PDB file of C-alpha atoms and ligand atoms in Angstrom:
ATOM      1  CA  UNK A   1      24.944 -22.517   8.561  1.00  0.00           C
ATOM      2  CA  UNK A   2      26.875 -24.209   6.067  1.00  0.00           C
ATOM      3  CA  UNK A   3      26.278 -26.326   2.726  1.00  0.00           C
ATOM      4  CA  UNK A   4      27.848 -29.917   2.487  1.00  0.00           C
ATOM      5  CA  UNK A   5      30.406 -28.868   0.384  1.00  0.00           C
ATOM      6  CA  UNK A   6      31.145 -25.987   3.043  1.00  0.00           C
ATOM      7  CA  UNK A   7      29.728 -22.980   1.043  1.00  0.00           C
ATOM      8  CA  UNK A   8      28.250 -20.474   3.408  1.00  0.00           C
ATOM      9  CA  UNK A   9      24.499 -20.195   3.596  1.00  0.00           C
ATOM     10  CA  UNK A  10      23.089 -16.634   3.832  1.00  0.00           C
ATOM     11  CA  UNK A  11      19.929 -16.822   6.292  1.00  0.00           C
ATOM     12  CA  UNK A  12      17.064 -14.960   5.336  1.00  0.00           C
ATOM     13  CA  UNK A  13      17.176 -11.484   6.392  1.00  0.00           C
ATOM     14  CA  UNK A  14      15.159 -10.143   9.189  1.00  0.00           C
ATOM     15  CA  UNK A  15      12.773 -11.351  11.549  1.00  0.00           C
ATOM     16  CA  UNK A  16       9.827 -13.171  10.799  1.00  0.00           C
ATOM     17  CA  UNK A  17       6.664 -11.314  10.721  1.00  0.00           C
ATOM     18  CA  UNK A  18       2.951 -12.864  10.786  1.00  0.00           C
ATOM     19  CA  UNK A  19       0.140  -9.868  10.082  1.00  0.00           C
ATOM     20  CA  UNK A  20      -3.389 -11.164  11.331  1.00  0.00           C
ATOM     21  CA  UNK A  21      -5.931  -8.325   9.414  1.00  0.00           C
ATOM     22  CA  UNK A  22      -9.155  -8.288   8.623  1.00  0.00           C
ATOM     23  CA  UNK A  23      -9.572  -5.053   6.465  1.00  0.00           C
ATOM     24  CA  UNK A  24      -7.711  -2.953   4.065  1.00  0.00           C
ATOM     25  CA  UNK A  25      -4.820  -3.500   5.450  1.00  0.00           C
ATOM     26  CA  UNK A  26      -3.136  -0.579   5.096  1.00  0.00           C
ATOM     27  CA  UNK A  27      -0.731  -1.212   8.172  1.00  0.00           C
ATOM     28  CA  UNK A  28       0.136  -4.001   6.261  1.00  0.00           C
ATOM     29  CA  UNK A  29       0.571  -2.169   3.014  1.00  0.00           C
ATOM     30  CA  UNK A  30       3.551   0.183   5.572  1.00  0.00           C
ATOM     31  CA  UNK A  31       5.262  -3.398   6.623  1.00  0.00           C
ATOM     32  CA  UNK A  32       5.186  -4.312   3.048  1.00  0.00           C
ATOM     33  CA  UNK A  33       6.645  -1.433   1.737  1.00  0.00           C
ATOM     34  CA  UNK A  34       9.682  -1.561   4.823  1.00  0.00           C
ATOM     35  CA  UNK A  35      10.604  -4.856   4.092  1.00  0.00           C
ATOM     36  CA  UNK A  36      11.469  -4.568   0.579  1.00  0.00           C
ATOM     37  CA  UNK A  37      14.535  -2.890   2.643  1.00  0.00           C
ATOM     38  CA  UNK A  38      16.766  -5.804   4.211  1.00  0.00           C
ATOM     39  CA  UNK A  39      18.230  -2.968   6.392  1.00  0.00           C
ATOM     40  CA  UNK A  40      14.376  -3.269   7.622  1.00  0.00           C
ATOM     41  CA  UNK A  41      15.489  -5.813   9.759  1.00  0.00           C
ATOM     42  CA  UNK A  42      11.471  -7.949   9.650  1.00  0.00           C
ATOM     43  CA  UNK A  43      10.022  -9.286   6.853  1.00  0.00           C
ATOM     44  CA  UNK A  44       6.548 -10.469   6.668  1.00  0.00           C
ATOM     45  CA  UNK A  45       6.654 -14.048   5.796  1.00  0.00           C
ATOM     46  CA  UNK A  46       2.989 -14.283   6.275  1.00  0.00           C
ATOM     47  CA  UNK A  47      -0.563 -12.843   6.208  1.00  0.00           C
ATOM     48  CA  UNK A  48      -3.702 -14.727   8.218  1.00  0.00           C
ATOM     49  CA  UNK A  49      -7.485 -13.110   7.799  1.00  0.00           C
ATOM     50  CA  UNK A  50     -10.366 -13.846   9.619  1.00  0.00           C
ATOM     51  CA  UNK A  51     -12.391 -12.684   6.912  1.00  0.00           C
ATOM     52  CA  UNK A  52     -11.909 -14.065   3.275  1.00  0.00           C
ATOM     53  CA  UNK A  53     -12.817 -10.696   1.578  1.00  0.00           C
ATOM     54  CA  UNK A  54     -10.302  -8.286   3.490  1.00  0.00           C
ATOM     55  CA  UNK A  55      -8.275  -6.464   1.411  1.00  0.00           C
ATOM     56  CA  UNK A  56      -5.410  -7.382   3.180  1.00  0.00           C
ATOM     57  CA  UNK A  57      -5.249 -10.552   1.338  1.00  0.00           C
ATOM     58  CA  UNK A  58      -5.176  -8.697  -1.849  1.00  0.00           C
ATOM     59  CA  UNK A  59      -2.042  -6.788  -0.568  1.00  0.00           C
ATOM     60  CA  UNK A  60      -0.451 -10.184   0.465  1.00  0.00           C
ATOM     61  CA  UNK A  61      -1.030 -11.522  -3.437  1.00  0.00           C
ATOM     62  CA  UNK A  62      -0.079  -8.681  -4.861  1.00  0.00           C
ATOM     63  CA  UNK A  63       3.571  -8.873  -2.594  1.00  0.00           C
ATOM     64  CA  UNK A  64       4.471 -12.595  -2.940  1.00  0.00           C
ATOM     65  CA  UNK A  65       3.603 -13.005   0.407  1.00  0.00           C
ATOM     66  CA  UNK A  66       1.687 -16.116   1.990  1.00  0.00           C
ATOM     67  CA  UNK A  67      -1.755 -15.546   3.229  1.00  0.00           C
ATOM     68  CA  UNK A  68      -4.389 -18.106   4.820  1.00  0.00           C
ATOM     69  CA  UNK A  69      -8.020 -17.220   5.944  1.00  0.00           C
ATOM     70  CA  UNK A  70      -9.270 -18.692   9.357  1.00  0.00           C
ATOM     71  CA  UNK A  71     -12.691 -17.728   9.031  1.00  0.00           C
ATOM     72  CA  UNK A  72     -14.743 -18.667  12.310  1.00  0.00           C
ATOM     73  CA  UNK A  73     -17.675 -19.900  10.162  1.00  0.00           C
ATOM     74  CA  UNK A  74     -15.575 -23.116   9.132  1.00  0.00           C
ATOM     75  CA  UNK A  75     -15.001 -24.358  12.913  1.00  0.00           C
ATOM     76  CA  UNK A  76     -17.361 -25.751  15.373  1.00  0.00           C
ATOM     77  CA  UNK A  77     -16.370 -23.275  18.172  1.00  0.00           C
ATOM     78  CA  UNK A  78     -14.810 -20.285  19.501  1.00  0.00           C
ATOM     79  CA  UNK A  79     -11.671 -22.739  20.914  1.00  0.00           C
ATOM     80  CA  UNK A  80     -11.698 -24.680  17.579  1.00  0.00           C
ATOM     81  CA  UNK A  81     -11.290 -21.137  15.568  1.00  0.00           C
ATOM     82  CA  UNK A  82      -8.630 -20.372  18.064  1.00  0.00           C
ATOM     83  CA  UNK A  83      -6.409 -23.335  17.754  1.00  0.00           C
ATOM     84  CA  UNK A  84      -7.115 -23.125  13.651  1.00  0.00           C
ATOM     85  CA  UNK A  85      -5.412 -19.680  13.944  1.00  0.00           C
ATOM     86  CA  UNK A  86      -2.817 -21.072  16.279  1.00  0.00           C
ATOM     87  CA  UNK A  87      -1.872 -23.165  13.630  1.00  0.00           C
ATOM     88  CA  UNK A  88      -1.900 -21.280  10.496  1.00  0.00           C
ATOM     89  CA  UNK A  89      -0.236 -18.637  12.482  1.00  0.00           C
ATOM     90  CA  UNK A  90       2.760 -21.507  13.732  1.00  0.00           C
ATOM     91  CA  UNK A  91       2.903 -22.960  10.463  1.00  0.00           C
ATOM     92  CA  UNK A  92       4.881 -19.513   9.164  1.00  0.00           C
ATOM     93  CA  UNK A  93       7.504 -19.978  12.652  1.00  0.00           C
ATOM     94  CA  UNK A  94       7.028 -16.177  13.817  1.00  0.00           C
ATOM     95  CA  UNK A  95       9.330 -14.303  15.482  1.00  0.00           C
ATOM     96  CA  UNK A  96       6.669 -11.554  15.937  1.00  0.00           C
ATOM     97  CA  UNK A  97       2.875 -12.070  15.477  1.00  0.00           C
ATOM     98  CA  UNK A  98       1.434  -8.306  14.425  1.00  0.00           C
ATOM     99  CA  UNK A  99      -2.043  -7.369  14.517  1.00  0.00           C
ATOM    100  CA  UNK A 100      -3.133  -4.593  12.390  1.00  0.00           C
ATOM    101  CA  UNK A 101      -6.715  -3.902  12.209  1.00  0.00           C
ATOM    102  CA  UNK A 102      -7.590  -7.444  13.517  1.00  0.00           C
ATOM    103  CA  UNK A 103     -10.990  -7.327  14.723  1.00  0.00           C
ATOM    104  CA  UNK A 104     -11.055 -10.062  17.014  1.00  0.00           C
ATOM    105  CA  UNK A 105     -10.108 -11.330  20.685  1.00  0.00           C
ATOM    106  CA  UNK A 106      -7.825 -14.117  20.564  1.00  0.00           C
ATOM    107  CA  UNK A 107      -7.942 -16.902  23.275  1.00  0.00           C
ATOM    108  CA  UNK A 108      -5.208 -17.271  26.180  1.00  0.00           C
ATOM    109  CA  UNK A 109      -4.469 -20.316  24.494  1.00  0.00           C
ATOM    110  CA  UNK A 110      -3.463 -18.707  21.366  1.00  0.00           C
ATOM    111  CA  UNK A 111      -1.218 -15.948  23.086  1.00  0.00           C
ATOM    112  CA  UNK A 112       0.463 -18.693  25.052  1.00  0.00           C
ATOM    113  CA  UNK A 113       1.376 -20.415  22.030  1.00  0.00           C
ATOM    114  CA  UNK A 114       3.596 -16.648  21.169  1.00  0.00           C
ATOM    115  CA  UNK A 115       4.185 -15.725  24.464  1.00  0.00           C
ATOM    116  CA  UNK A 116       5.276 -11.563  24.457  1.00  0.00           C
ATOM    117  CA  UNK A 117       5.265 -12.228  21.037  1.00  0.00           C
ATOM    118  CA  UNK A 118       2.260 -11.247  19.909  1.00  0.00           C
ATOM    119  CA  UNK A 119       1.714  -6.944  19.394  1.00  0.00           C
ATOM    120  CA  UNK A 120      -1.287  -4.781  18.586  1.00  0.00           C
ATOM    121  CA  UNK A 121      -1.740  -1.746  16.887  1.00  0.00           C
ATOM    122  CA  UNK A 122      -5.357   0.250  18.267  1.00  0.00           C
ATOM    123  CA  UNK A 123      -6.349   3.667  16.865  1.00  0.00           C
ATOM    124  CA  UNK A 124      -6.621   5.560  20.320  1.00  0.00           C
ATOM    125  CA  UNK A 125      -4.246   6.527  23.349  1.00  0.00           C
ATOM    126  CA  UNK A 126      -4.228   3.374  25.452  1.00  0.00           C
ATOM    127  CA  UNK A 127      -5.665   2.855  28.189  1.00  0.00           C
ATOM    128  CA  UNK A 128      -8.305   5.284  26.954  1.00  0.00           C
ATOM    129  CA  UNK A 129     -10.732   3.669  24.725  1.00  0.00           C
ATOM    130  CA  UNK A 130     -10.117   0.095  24.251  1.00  0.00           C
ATOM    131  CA  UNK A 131     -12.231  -1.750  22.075  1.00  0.00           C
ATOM    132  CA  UNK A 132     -13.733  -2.152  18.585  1.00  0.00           C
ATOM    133  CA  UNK A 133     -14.385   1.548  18.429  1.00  0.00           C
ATOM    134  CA  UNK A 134     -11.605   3.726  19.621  1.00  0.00           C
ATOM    135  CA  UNK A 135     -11.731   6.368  17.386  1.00  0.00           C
ATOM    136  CA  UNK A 136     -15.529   6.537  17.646  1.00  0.00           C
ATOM    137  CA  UNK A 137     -15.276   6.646  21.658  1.00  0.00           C
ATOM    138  CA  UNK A 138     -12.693   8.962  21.879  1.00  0.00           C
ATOM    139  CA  UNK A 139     -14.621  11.324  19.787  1.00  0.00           C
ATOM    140  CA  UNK A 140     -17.919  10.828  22.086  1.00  0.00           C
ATOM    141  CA  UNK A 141     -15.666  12.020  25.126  1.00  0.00           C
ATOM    142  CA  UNK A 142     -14.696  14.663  23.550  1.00  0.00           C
ATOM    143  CA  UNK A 143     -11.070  14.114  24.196  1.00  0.00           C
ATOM    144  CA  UNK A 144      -9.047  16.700  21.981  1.00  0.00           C
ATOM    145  CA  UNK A 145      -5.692  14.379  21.736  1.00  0.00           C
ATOM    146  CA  UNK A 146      -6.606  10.521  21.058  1.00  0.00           C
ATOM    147  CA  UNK A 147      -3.875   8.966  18.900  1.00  0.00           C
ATOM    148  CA  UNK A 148      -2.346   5.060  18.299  1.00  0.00           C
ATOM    149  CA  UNK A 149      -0.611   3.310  20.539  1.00  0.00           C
ATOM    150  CA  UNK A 150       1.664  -0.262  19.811  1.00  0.00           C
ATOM    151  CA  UNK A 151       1.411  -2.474  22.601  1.00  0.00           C
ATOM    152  CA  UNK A 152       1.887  -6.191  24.019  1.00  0.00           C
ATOM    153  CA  UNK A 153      -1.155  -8.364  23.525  1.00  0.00           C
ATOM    154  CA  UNK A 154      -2.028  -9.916  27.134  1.00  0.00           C
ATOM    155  CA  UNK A 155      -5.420 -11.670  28.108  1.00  0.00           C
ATOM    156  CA  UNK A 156      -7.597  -8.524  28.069  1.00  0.00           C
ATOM    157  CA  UNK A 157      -8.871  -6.139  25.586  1.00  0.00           C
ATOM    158  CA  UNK A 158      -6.227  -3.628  24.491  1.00  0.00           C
ATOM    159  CA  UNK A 159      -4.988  -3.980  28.284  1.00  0.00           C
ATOM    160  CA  UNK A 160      -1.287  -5.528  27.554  1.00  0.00           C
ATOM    161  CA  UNK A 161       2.154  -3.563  28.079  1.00  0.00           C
ATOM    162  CA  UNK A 162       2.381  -0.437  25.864  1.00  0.00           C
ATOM    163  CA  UNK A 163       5.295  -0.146  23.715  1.00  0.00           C
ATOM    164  CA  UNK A 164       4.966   3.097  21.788  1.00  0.00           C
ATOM    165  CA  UNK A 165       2.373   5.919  21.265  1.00  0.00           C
ATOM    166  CA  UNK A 166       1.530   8.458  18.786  1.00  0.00           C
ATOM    167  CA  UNK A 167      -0.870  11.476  20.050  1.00  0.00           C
ATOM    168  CA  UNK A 168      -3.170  12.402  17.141  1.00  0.00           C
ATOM    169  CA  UNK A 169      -4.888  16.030  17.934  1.00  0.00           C
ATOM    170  CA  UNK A 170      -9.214  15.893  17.089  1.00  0.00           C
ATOM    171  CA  UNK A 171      -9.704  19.182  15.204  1.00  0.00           C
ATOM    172  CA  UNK A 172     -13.227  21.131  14.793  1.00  0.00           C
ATOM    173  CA  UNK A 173     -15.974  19.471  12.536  1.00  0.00           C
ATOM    174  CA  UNK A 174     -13.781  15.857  13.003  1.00  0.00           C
ATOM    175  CA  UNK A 175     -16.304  12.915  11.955  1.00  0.00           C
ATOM    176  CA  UNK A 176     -14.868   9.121  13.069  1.00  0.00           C
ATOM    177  CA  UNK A 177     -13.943   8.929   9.034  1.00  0.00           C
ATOM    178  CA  UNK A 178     -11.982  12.204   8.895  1.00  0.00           C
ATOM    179  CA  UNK A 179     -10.354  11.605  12.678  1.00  0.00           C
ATOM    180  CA  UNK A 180      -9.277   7.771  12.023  1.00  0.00           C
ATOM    181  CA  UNK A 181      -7.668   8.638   8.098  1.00  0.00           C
ATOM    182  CA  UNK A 182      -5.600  11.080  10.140  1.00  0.00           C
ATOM    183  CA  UNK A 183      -4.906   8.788  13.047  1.00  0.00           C
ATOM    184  CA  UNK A 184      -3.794   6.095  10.487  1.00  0.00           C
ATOM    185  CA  UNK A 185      -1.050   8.091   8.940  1.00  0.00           C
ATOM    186  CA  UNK A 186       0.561   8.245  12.353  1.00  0.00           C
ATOM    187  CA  UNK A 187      -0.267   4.720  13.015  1.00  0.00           C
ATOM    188  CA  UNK A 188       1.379   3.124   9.716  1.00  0.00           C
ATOM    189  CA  UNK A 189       4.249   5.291  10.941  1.00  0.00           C
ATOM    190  CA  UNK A 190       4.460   4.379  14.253  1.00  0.00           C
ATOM    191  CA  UNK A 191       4.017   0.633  13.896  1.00  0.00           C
ATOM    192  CA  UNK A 192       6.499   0.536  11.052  1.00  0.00           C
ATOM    193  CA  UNK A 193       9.085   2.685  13.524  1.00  0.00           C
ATOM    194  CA  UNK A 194       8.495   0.133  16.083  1.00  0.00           C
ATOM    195  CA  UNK A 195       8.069  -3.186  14.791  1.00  0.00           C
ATOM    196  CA  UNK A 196      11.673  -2.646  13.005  1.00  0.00           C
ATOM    197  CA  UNK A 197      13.518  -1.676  16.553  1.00  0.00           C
ATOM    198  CA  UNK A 198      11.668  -4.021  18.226  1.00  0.00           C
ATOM    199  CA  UNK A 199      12.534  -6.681  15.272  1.00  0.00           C
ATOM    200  CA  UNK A 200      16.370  -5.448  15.300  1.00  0.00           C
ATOM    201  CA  UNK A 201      17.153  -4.664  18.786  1.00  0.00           C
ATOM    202  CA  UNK A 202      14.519  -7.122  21.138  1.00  0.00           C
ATOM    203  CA  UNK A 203      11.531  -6.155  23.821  1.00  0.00           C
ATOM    204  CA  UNK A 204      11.859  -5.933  26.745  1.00  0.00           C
ATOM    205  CA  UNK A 205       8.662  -6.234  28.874  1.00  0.00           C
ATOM    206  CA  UNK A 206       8.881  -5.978  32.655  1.00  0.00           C
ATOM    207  CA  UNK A 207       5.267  -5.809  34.495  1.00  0.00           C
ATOM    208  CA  UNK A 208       4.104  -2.845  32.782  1.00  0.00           C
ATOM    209  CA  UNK A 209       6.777  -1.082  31.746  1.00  0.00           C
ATOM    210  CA  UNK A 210       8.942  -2.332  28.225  1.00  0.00           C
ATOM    211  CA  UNK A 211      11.834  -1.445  26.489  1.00  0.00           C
ATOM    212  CA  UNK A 212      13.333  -2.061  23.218  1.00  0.00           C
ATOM    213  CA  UNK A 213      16.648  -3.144  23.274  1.00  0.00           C
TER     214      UNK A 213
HETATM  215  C1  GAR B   1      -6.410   0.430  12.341  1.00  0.00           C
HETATM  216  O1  GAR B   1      -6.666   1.772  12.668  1.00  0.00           O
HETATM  217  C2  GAR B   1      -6.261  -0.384  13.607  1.00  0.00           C
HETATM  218  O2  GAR B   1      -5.678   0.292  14.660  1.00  0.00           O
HETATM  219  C3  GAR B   1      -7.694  -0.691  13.917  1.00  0.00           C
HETATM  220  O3  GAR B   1      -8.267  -1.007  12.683  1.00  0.00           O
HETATM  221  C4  GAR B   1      -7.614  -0.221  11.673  1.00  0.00           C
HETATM  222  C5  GAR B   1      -7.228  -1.139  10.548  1.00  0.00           C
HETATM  223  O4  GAR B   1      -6.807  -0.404   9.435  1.00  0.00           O
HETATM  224  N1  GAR B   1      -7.787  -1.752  14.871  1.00  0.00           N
HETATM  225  C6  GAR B   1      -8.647  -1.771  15.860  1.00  0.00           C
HETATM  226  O5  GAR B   1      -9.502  -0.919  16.024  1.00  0.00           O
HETATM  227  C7  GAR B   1      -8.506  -2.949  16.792  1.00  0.00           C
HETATM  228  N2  GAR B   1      -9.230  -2.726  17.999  1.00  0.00           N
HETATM  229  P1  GAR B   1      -6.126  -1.123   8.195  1.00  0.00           P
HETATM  230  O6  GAR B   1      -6.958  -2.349   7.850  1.00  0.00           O
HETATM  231  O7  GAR B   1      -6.190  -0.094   7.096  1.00  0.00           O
HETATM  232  O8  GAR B   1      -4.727  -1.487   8.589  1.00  0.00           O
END
């Protein structure tokens, strides 16, 4: 790109990133913190929240970083809250759309909008405990490895093409507290690791396999 007079224009660095959260956010807090790096290769150029109290909005403040709240409550209808996140997601022109910790299904009609663009970050070895509760499940079963896994968001629940996965090991006297603060420091790691290679170097996805690069 060049100025009028010829001068050449730098582009941003990195790919744009759009976090959806609706807690703490500390998986946001890890993207934050890599993207001060421009050798990061993302950036996040924008925060959406389904709930106007998570703390990921404070963390989106508190790093110059653009954040909106879609809360359900202000739309007529499951389709309405959909296309409202649609666009407050668009508006920010993601290459990557990240979940981390967001507690809600989104609509076909949303993932079309991002197709393969759109990647998840759930607190259990995929495709073992899907759902709201994966920590909570996998400690029910009595698993002794759970872990995190990054994946492709497709139309079901934690069901889309897996992209990278951390095994977490449940020790003696684990509670879901205890066994999730331990899964989340692999988690932050592992979705930091692969948001920047897949950011840098492109996904891949082919049926059910992907690659990065
Ligand atoms: C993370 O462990 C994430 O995997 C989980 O919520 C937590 C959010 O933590 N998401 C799900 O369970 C989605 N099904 P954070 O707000 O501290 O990033």
């Amino acid at each position: 790109m060049q100025t009028p007079s010829g001068h050449p224009v730098a582009p941003a660095p990195g790919a744009r990133l759009v976090v959806l959260a609706s807690g703490g956010g500390s998986n946001l807090a890890a993207l934050l913190a890599a993207h001060e790096d421009p050798a990061y290769g993302a950036r996040v150029v924008g925060v959406v929240s389904d709930r106007p109290g998570a703390g990921a909005l404070d963390l989106a403040r508190e790093a110059g970083v653009a954040s909106v709240v879609v809360a359900p409550a202000d739309f007529a209808d499951r389709d309405a809250w959909n296309e409202g996140v649609a666009e407050a997601v668009a508006v920010f022109r993601p290459d990557w759309v990240v979940l981390a910790g967001f507690m809600r299904i989104l609509a076909p009609s949303f993932l079309a909008r991002f197709p393969a663009r759109v990647i998840n970050t759930h607190p259990a070895l995929l495709p073992s405990f899907p759902g709201a509760h994966g920590v909570r499940d996998a400690l029910a079963y009595g698993v002794r490895q759970t872990g995190c896994t990054v994946h492709v968001v497709d139309d079901g629940v934690d069901t889309g093409p897996i992209v990278a996965q951390t095994a977490v090991p449940v020790l003696d006297g684990d509670d879901e507290s205890s066994l999730h603060e331990r899964i989340k420091v692999a988690e932050r790691a592992l979705l930091v690791e692969t948001v920047g290679r897949v950011a840098r170097d492109g996904l891949v996805v082919e049926g059910r396999r992907t690659r990065i690069g």
